[in-house]
Coordinates of C-alpha atoms and ligand atoms in Angstrom, one line a residue:
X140 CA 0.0 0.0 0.0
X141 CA 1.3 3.4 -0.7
X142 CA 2.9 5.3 1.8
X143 CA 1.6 8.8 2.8
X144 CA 4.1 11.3 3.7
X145 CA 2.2 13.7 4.8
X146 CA -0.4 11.1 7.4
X147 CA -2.1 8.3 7.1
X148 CA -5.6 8.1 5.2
X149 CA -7.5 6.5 7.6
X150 CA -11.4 4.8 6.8
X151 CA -13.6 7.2 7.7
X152 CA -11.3 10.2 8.7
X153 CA -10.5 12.8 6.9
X154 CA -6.4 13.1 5.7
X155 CA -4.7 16.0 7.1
X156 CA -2.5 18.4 5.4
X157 CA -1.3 22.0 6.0
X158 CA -2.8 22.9 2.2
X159 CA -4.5 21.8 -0.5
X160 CA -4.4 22.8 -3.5
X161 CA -7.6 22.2 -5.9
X162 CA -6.5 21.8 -9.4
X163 CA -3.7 20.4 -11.1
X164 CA -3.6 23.0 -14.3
X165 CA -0.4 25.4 -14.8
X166 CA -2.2 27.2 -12.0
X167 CA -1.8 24.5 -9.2
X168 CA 1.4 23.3 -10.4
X169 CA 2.7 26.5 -10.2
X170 CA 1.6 26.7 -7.2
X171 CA 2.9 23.7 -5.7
X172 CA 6.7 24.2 -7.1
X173 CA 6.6 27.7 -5.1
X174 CA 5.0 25.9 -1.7
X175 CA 7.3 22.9 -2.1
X176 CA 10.5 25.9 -2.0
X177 CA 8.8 26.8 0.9
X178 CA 8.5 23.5 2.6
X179 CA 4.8 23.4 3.2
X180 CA 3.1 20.1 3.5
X181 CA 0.5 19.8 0.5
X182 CA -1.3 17.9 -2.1
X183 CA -3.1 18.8 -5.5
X184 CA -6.2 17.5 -6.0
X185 CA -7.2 17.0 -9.5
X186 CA -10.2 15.4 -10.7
X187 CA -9.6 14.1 -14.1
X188 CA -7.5 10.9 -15.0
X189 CA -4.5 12.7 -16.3
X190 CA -2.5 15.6 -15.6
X191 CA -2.5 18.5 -18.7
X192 CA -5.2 20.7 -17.1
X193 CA -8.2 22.5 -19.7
X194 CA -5.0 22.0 -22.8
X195 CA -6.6 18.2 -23.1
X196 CA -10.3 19.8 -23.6
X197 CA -9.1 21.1 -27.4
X198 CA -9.3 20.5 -30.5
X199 CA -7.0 18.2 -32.7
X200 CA -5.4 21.1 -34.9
X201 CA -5.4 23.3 -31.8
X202 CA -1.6 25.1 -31.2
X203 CA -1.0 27.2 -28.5
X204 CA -1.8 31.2 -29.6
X205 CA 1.5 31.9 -27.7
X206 CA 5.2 31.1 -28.3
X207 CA 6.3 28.3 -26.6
X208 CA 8.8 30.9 -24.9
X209 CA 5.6 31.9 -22.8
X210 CA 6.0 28.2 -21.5
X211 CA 8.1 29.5 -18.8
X212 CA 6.5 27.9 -15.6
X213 CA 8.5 28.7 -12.4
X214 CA 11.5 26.3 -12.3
X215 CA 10.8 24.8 -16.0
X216 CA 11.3 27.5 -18.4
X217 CA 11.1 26.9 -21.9
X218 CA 14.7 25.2 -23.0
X219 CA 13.3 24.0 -26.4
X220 CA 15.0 25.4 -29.8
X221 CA 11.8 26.6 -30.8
X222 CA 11.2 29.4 -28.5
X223 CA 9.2 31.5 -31.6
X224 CA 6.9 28.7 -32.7
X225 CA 3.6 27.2 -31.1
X226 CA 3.3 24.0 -29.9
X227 CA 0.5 21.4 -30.3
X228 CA -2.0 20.2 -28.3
X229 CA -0.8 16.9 -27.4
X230 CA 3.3 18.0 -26.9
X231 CA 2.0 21.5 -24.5
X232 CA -0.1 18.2 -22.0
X233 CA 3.0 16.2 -22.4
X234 CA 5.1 19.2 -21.3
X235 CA 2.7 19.5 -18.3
X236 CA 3.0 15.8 -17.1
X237 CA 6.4 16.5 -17.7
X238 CA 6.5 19.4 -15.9
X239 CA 4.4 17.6 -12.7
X240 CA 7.3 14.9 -12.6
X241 CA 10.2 17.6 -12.5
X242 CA 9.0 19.6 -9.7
X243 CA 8.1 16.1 -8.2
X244 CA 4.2 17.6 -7.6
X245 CA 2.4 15.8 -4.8
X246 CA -0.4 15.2 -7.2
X247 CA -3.4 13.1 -6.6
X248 CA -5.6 12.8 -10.0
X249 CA -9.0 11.2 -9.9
X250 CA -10.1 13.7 -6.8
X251 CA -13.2 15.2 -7.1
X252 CA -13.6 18.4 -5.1
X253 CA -17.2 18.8 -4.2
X254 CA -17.5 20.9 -1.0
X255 CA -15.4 23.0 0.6
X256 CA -16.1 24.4 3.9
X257 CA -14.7 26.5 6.5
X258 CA -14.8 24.3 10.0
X259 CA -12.5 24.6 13.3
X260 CA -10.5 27.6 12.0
X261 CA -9.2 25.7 8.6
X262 CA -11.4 23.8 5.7
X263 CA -13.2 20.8 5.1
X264 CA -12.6 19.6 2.0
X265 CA -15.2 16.4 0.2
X266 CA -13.8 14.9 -2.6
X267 CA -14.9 11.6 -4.8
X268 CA -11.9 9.9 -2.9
X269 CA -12.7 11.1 0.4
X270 CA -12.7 13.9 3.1
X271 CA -9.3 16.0 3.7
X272 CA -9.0 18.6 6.3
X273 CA -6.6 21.6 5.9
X274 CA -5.2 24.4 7.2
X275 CA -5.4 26.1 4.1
X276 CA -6.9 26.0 0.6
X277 CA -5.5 27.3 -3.0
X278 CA -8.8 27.3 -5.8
X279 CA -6.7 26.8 -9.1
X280 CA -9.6 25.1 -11.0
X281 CA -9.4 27.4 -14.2
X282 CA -11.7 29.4 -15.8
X283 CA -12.3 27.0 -18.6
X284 CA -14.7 25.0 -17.0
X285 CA -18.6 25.2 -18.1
X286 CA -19.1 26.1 -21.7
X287 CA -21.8 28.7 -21.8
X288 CA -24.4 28.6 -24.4
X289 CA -26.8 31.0 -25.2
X290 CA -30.7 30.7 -24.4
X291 CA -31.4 31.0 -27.9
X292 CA -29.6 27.7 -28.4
X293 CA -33.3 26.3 -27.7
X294 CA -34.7 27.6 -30.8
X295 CA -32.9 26.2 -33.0
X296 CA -34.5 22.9 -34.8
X297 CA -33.6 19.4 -33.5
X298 CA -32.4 18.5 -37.1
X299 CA -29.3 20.8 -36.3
X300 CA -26.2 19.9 -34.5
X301 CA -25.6 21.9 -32.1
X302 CA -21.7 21.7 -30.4
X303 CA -19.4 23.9 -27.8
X304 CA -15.9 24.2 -29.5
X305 CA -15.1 22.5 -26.0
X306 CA -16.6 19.4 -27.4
X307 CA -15.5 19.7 -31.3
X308 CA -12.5 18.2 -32.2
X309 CA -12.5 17.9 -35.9
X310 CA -14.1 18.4 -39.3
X311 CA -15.6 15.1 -39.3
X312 CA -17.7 15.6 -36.6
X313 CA -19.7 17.6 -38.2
X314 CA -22.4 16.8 -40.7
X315 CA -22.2 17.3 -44.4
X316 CA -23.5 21.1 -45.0
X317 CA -22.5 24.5 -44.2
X318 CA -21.3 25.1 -39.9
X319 CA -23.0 28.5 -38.4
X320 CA -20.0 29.4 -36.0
X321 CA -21.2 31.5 -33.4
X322 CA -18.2 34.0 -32.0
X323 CA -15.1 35.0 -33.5
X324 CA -12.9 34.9 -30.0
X325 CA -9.9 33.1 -30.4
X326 CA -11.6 29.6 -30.7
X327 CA -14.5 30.2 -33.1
X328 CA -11.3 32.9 -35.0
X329 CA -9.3 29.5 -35.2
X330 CA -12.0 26.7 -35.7
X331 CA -12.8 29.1 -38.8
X332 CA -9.7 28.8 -40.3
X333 CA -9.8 24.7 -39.4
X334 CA -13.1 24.6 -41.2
X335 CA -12.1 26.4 -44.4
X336 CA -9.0 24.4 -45.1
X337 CA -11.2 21.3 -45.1
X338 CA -13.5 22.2 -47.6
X339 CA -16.1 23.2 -45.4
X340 CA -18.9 25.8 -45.9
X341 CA -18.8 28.5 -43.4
X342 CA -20.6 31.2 -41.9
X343 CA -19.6 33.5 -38.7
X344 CA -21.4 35.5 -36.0
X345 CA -18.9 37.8 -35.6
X346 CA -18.2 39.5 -32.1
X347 CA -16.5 42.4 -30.8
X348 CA -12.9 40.4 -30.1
X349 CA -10.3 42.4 -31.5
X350 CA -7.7 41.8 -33.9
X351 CA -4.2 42.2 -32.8
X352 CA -1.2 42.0 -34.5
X353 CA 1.2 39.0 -34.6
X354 CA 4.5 40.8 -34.5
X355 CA 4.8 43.8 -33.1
X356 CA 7.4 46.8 -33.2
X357 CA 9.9 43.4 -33.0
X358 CA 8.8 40.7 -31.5
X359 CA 5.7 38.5 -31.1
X360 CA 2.9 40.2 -29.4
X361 CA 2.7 38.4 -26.2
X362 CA 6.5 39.0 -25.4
X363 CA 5.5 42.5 -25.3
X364 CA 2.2 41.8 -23.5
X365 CA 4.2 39.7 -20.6
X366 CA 6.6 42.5 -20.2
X367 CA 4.5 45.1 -19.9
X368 CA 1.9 43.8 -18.0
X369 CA 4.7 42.4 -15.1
X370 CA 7.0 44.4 -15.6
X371 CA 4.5 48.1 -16.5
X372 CA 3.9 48.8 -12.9
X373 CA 7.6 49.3 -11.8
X374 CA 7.1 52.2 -14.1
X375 CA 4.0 53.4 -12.3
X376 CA 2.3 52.0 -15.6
X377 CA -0.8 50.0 -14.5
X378 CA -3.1 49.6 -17.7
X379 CA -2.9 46.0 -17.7
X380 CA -3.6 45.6 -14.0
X381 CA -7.1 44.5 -12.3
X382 CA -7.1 47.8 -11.1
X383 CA -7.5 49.8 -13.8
X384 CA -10.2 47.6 -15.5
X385 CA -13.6 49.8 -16.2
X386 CA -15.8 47.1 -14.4
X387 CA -15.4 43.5 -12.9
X388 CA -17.2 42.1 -15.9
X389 CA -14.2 43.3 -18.2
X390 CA -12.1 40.4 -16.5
X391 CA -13.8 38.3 -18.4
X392 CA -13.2 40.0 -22.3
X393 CA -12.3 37.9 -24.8
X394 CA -8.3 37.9 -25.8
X395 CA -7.1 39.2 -29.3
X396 CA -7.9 37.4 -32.4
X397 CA -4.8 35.4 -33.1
X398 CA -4.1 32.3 -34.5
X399 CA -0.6 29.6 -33.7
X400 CA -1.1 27.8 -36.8
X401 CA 1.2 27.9 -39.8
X402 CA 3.9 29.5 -38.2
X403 CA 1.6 32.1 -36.4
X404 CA -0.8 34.8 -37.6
X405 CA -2.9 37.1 -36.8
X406 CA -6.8 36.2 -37.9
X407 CA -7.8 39.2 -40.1
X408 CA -11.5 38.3 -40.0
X409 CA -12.3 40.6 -43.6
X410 CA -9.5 38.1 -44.9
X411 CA -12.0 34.9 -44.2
X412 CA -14.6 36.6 -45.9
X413 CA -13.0 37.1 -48.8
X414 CA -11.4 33.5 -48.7
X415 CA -14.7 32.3 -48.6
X416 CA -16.0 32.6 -45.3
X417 CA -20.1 34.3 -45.1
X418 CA -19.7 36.9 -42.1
X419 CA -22.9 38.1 -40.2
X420 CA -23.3 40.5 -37.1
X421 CA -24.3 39.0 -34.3
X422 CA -26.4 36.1 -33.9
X423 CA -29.8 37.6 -31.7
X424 CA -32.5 35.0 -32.7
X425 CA -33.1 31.9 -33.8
X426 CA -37.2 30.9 -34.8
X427 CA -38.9 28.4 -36.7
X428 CA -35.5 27.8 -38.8
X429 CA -34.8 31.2 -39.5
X430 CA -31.5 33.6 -38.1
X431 CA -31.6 36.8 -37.3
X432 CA -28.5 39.1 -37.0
X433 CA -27.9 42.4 -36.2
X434 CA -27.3 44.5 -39.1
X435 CA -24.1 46.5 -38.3
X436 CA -21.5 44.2 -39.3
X437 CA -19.6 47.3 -40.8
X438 CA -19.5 48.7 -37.6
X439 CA -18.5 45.6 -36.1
X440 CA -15.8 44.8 -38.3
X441 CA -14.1 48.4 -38.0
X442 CA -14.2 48.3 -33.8
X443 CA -12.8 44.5 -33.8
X444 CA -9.8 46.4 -36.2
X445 CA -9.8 49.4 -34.0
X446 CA -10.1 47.5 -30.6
X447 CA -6.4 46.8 -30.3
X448 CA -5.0 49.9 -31.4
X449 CA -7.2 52.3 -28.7
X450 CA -6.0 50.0 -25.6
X451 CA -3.2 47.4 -25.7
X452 CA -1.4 49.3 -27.9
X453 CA -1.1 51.9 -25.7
X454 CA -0.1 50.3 -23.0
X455 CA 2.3 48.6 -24.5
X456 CA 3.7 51.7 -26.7
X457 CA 3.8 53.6 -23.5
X458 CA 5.9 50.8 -22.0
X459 CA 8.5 50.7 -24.4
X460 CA 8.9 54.1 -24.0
X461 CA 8.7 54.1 -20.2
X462 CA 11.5 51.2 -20.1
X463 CA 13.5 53.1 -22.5
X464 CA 13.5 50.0 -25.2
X465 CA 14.7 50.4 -28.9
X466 CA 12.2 49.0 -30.6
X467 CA 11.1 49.3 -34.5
X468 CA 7.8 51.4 -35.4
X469 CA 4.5 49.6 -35.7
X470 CA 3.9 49.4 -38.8
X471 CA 0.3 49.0 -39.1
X472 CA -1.5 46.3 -41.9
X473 CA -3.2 48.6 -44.9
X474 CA -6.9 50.2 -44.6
X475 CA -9.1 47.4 -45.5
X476 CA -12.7 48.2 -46.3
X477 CA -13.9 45.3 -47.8
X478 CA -17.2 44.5 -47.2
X479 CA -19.7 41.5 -47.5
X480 CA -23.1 41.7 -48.4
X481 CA -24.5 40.4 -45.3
X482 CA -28.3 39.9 -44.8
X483 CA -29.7 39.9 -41.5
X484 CA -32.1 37.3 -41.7
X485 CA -30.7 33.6 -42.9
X486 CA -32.7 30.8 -43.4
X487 CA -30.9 27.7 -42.4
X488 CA -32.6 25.2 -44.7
X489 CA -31.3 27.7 -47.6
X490 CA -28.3 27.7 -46.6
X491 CA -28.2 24.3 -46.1
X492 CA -26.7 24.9 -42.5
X493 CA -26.8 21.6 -41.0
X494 CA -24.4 22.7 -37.7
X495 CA -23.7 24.9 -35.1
X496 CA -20.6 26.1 -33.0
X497 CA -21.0 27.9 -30.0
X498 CA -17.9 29.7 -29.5
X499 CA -19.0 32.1 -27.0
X500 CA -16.8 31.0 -24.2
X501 CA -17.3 29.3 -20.6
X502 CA -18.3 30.6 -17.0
X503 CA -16.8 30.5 -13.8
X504 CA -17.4 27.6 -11.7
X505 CA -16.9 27.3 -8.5
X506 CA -20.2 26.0 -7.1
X507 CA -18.0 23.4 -5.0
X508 CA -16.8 26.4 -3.0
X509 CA -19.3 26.6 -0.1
X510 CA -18.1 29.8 1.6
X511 CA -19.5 33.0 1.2
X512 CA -16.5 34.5 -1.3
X513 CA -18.4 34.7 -4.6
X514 CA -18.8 38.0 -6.0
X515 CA -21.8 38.4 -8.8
X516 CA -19.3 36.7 -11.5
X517 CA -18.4 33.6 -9.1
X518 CA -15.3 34.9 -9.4
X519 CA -14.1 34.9 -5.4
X520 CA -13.6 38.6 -3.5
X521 CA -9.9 39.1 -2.9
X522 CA -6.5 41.0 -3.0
X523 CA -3.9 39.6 -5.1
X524 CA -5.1 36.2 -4.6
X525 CA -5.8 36.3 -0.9
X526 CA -9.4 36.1 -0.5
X527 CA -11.6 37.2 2.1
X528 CA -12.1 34.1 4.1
X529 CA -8.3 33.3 6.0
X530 CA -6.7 30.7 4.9
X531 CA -8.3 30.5 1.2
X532 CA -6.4 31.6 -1.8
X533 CA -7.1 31.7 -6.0
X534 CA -4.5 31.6 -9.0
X535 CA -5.0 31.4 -12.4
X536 CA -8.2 33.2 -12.9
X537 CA -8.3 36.1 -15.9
X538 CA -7.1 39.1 -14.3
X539 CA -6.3 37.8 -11.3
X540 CA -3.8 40.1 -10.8
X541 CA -3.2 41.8 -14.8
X542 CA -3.9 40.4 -17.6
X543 CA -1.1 38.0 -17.7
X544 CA -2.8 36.1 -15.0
X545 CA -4.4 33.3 -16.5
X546 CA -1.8 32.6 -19.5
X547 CA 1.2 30.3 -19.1
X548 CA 3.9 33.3 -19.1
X549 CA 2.2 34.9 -15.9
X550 CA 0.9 32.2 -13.8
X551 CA 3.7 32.1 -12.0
X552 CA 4.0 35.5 -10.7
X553 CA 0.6 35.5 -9.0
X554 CA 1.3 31.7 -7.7
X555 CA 5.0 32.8 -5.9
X556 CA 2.9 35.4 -4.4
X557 CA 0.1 33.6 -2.9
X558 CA 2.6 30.5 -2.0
X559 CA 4.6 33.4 -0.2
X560 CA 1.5 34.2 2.3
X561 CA 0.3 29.9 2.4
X562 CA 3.9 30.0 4.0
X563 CA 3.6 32.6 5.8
X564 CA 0.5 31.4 7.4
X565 CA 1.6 27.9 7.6
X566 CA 4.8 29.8 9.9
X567 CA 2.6 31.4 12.1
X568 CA 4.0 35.3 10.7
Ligands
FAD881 C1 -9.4 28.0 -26.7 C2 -8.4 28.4 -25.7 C3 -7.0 28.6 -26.1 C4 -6.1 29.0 -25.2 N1 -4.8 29.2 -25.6 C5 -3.9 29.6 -24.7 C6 -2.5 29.7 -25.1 O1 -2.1 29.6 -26.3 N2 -1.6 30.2 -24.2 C7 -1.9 30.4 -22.9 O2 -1.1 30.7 -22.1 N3 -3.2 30.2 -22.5 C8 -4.2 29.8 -23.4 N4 -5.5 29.6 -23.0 C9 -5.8 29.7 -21.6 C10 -5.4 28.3 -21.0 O3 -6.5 27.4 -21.2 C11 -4.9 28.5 -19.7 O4 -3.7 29.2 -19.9 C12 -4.7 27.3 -18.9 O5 -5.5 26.1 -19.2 C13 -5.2 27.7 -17.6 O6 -4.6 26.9 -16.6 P1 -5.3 26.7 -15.2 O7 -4.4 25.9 -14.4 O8 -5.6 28.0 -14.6 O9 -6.7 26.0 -15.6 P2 -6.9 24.6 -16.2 O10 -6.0 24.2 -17.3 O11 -8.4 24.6 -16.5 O12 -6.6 23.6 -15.0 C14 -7.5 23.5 -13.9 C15 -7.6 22.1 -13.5 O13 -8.5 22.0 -12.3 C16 -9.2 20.8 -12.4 N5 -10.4 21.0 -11.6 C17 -11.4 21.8 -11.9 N6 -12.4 21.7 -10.9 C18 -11.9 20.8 -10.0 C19 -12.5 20.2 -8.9 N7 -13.6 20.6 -8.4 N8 -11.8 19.3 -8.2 C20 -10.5 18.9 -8.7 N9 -10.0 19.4 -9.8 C21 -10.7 20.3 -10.5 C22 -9.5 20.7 -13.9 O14 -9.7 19.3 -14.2 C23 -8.2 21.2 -14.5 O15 -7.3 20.1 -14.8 C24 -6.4 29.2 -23.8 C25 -7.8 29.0 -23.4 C26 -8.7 28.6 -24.3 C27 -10.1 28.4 -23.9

């Protein structure tokens, strides 16, 4: 029988440990390294099989939309000699496994966390392998857990497929016919583009994601977005912080439009259209067979061009500046103005659309979490992680911290932090 280092797992007690960590993403492996430094007692909980977090829930032609130099997780940086390409699905949750068995994780998969509760001045914490208690408690369960779906899903006709791009995997899984892809965030942007190249007859809701360019003024865009967004604030430059957000439900806008595959690119959504791809504003009805979009997908198409350019730029322009970095000029891609004819009203039998994407993203959820921490987003109430019941902690959610929080460059940042104060706690300081 396997030994337990940190107590016995007795029938019908609950396990003891100083902390648990719930999730075995980037997030709680992060985590784990820093508290493992630190020499507090823990164990990750993770409920699925296998280690590789919300990566295994992708497609098959999926590749990351960052470098692999942005796989730079806290005593594993990236030491591949690709550093400027994007790696596939199945190599990033190999990197991850591999990743768990460097930093010698105390990982237990199959684990289930269905309550948590506060109880004699720590947590009591039900899983589907039994009851733990624990001093303390790190949530690092992702924000890529429920697919969200739109009520007007319902009026669609049962004839229809109807899928969540985090249940498509491939071409083939769809029926012959044209695919109505609902969203144009970096999933439905991407699936597009999957679609096309096999043949497939395509139309898009387009949302208000914006476009953002690959390369910029040097480099990839996310080295630039990484630097400024850790690195901004020591030059009293804070646009990519939580603070300076215009409301809590802005932690939760979509990323820029951009695309790993083929070496890299950014997804220039006039570009599908004219490749082939039938672009429609956004989807606000479905009855008796027949779509309805709004009619501004002019307008749409400029502030998804514009989006980019009026915020991250900035910030990251002001940056360079700030840090005193020779970099190139932008130079931005040439006015495009070309426009579909786009008709708000589709019928699907005349179009022959046989399928539909929802790519409009997933909610929070942390319904397991039976504390009073939840704010109106289920995104729990705290300060750099810290939350506002003692001894409970988060990591990984968007904007956590900035908006490097929840990608695989930043992670760590927020995890040292909140491992610093588990320790502290753990210490008695
Ligand atoms: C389409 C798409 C593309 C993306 N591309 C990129 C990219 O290229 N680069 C990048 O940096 N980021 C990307 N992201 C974001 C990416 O998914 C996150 O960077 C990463 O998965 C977040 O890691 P995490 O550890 O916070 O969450 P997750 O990877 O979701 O890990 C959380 C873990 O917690 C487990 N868990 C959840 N609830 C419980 C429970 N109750 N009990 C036990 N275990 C539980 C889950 O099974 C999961 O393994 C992308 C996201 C999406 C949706």
């Amino acid at each position: 029988m396997e030994t337990d280092p940190l107590g016995p797992a007795p029938d019908n007690h609950a396990r003891k440990v100083d902390t648990l960590i719930v999730g075995g993403g980037q997030a709680g492996l992060a985590t784990s390294y820093f508290l493992s430094r630190a020499g507090v007692g823990h164990y990750v909980l993770e409920r699925r099989a296998a280690l590789g977090g919300a990566w295994q829930d992708r497609w098959d032609a999926f590749v990351m939309n960052t470098p692999n130099f942005s796989l730079d997780l806290p005593g594993m940086p990236y030491a591949g000699a690709e550093p400027g390409a994007f790696m596939a699905r199945d190599d990033v949750v190999d990197y991850f496994r591999d990743y768990a068995q460097r930093i010698e994780a105390p990982v237990r998969t199959d684990m289930d966390v269905t309550r948590i509760s506060t109880s004699d001045g720590g947590f009591s914490v039900e899983t589907s392998g039994g009851s733990w208690r624990a001093r303390n408690v790190v949530l690092a369960t992702g924000a890529y857990q429920e697919p969200k779906i739109p009520a007007l899903a319902a009026g669609l006709p049962k004839s229809v497929l109807q899928l969540h791009t985090h249940d498509y995997r491939n071409p083939e899984q769809l029926p012959d016919g044209a695919v109505l892809i609902v969203g144009t965030g970096q999933s439905g942007g991407q699936i597009a583009e999957d679609l096309l190249a096999a043949g497939r007859e395509v139309h898009l809701a387009v949302a208000t994601c914006p476009e953002a360019p690959r390369r910029y003024r040097g480099h990839d865009i996310i080295y630039w977005i990484l630097r400024a967004g850790i690195h901004g604030p020591e030059y009293g430059l804070n646009t990519l912080t939580v603070g300076q957000l215009p409301s809590p439900a802005a932690r939760f806008a979509c990323n820029p439009l951009l695309s790993g595959t083929d070496g890299g690119h950014t997804i220039h959504l006039r570009e599908l259209g004219r490749q082939g791809i039938r672009l429609h504003g956004h989807l606000e009805a479905a009855d008796d067979g027949e779509l309805t979009f709004t009619d501004d997908l002019a307008e749409r198409l400029a502030a998804v061009e514009a989006g980019f350019g009026q915020r991250m730029g900035r910030a990251l322009d002001a940056y360079i500046a700030a840090a005193g970095i020779d970099a190139p000029e932008h130079q931005p891609a040439p006015a495009d103005d070309w426009l579909p004819v786009s008709p708000p009203r589709v019928n699907l039998a005349a179009e022959n659309i046989t399928s539909v994407l929802w790519a409009t993203g997933y909610k929070l959820d942390l319904s397991f979490v039976d504390i009073p921490v939840l704010d109106a987003w289920s995104y729990p109430r705290h300060v750099r992680g810290v939350t506002e019941q003692p001894g409970l902690y988060v990591v990984g959610l968007p904007w956590l911290t900035g908006h490097y929080s929840s990608i695989l460059g930043g992670v760590g940042v927020d995890a040292e932090y909140v491992a610093g104060c588990v320790a502290r706690c753990v210490a008695g300081r």
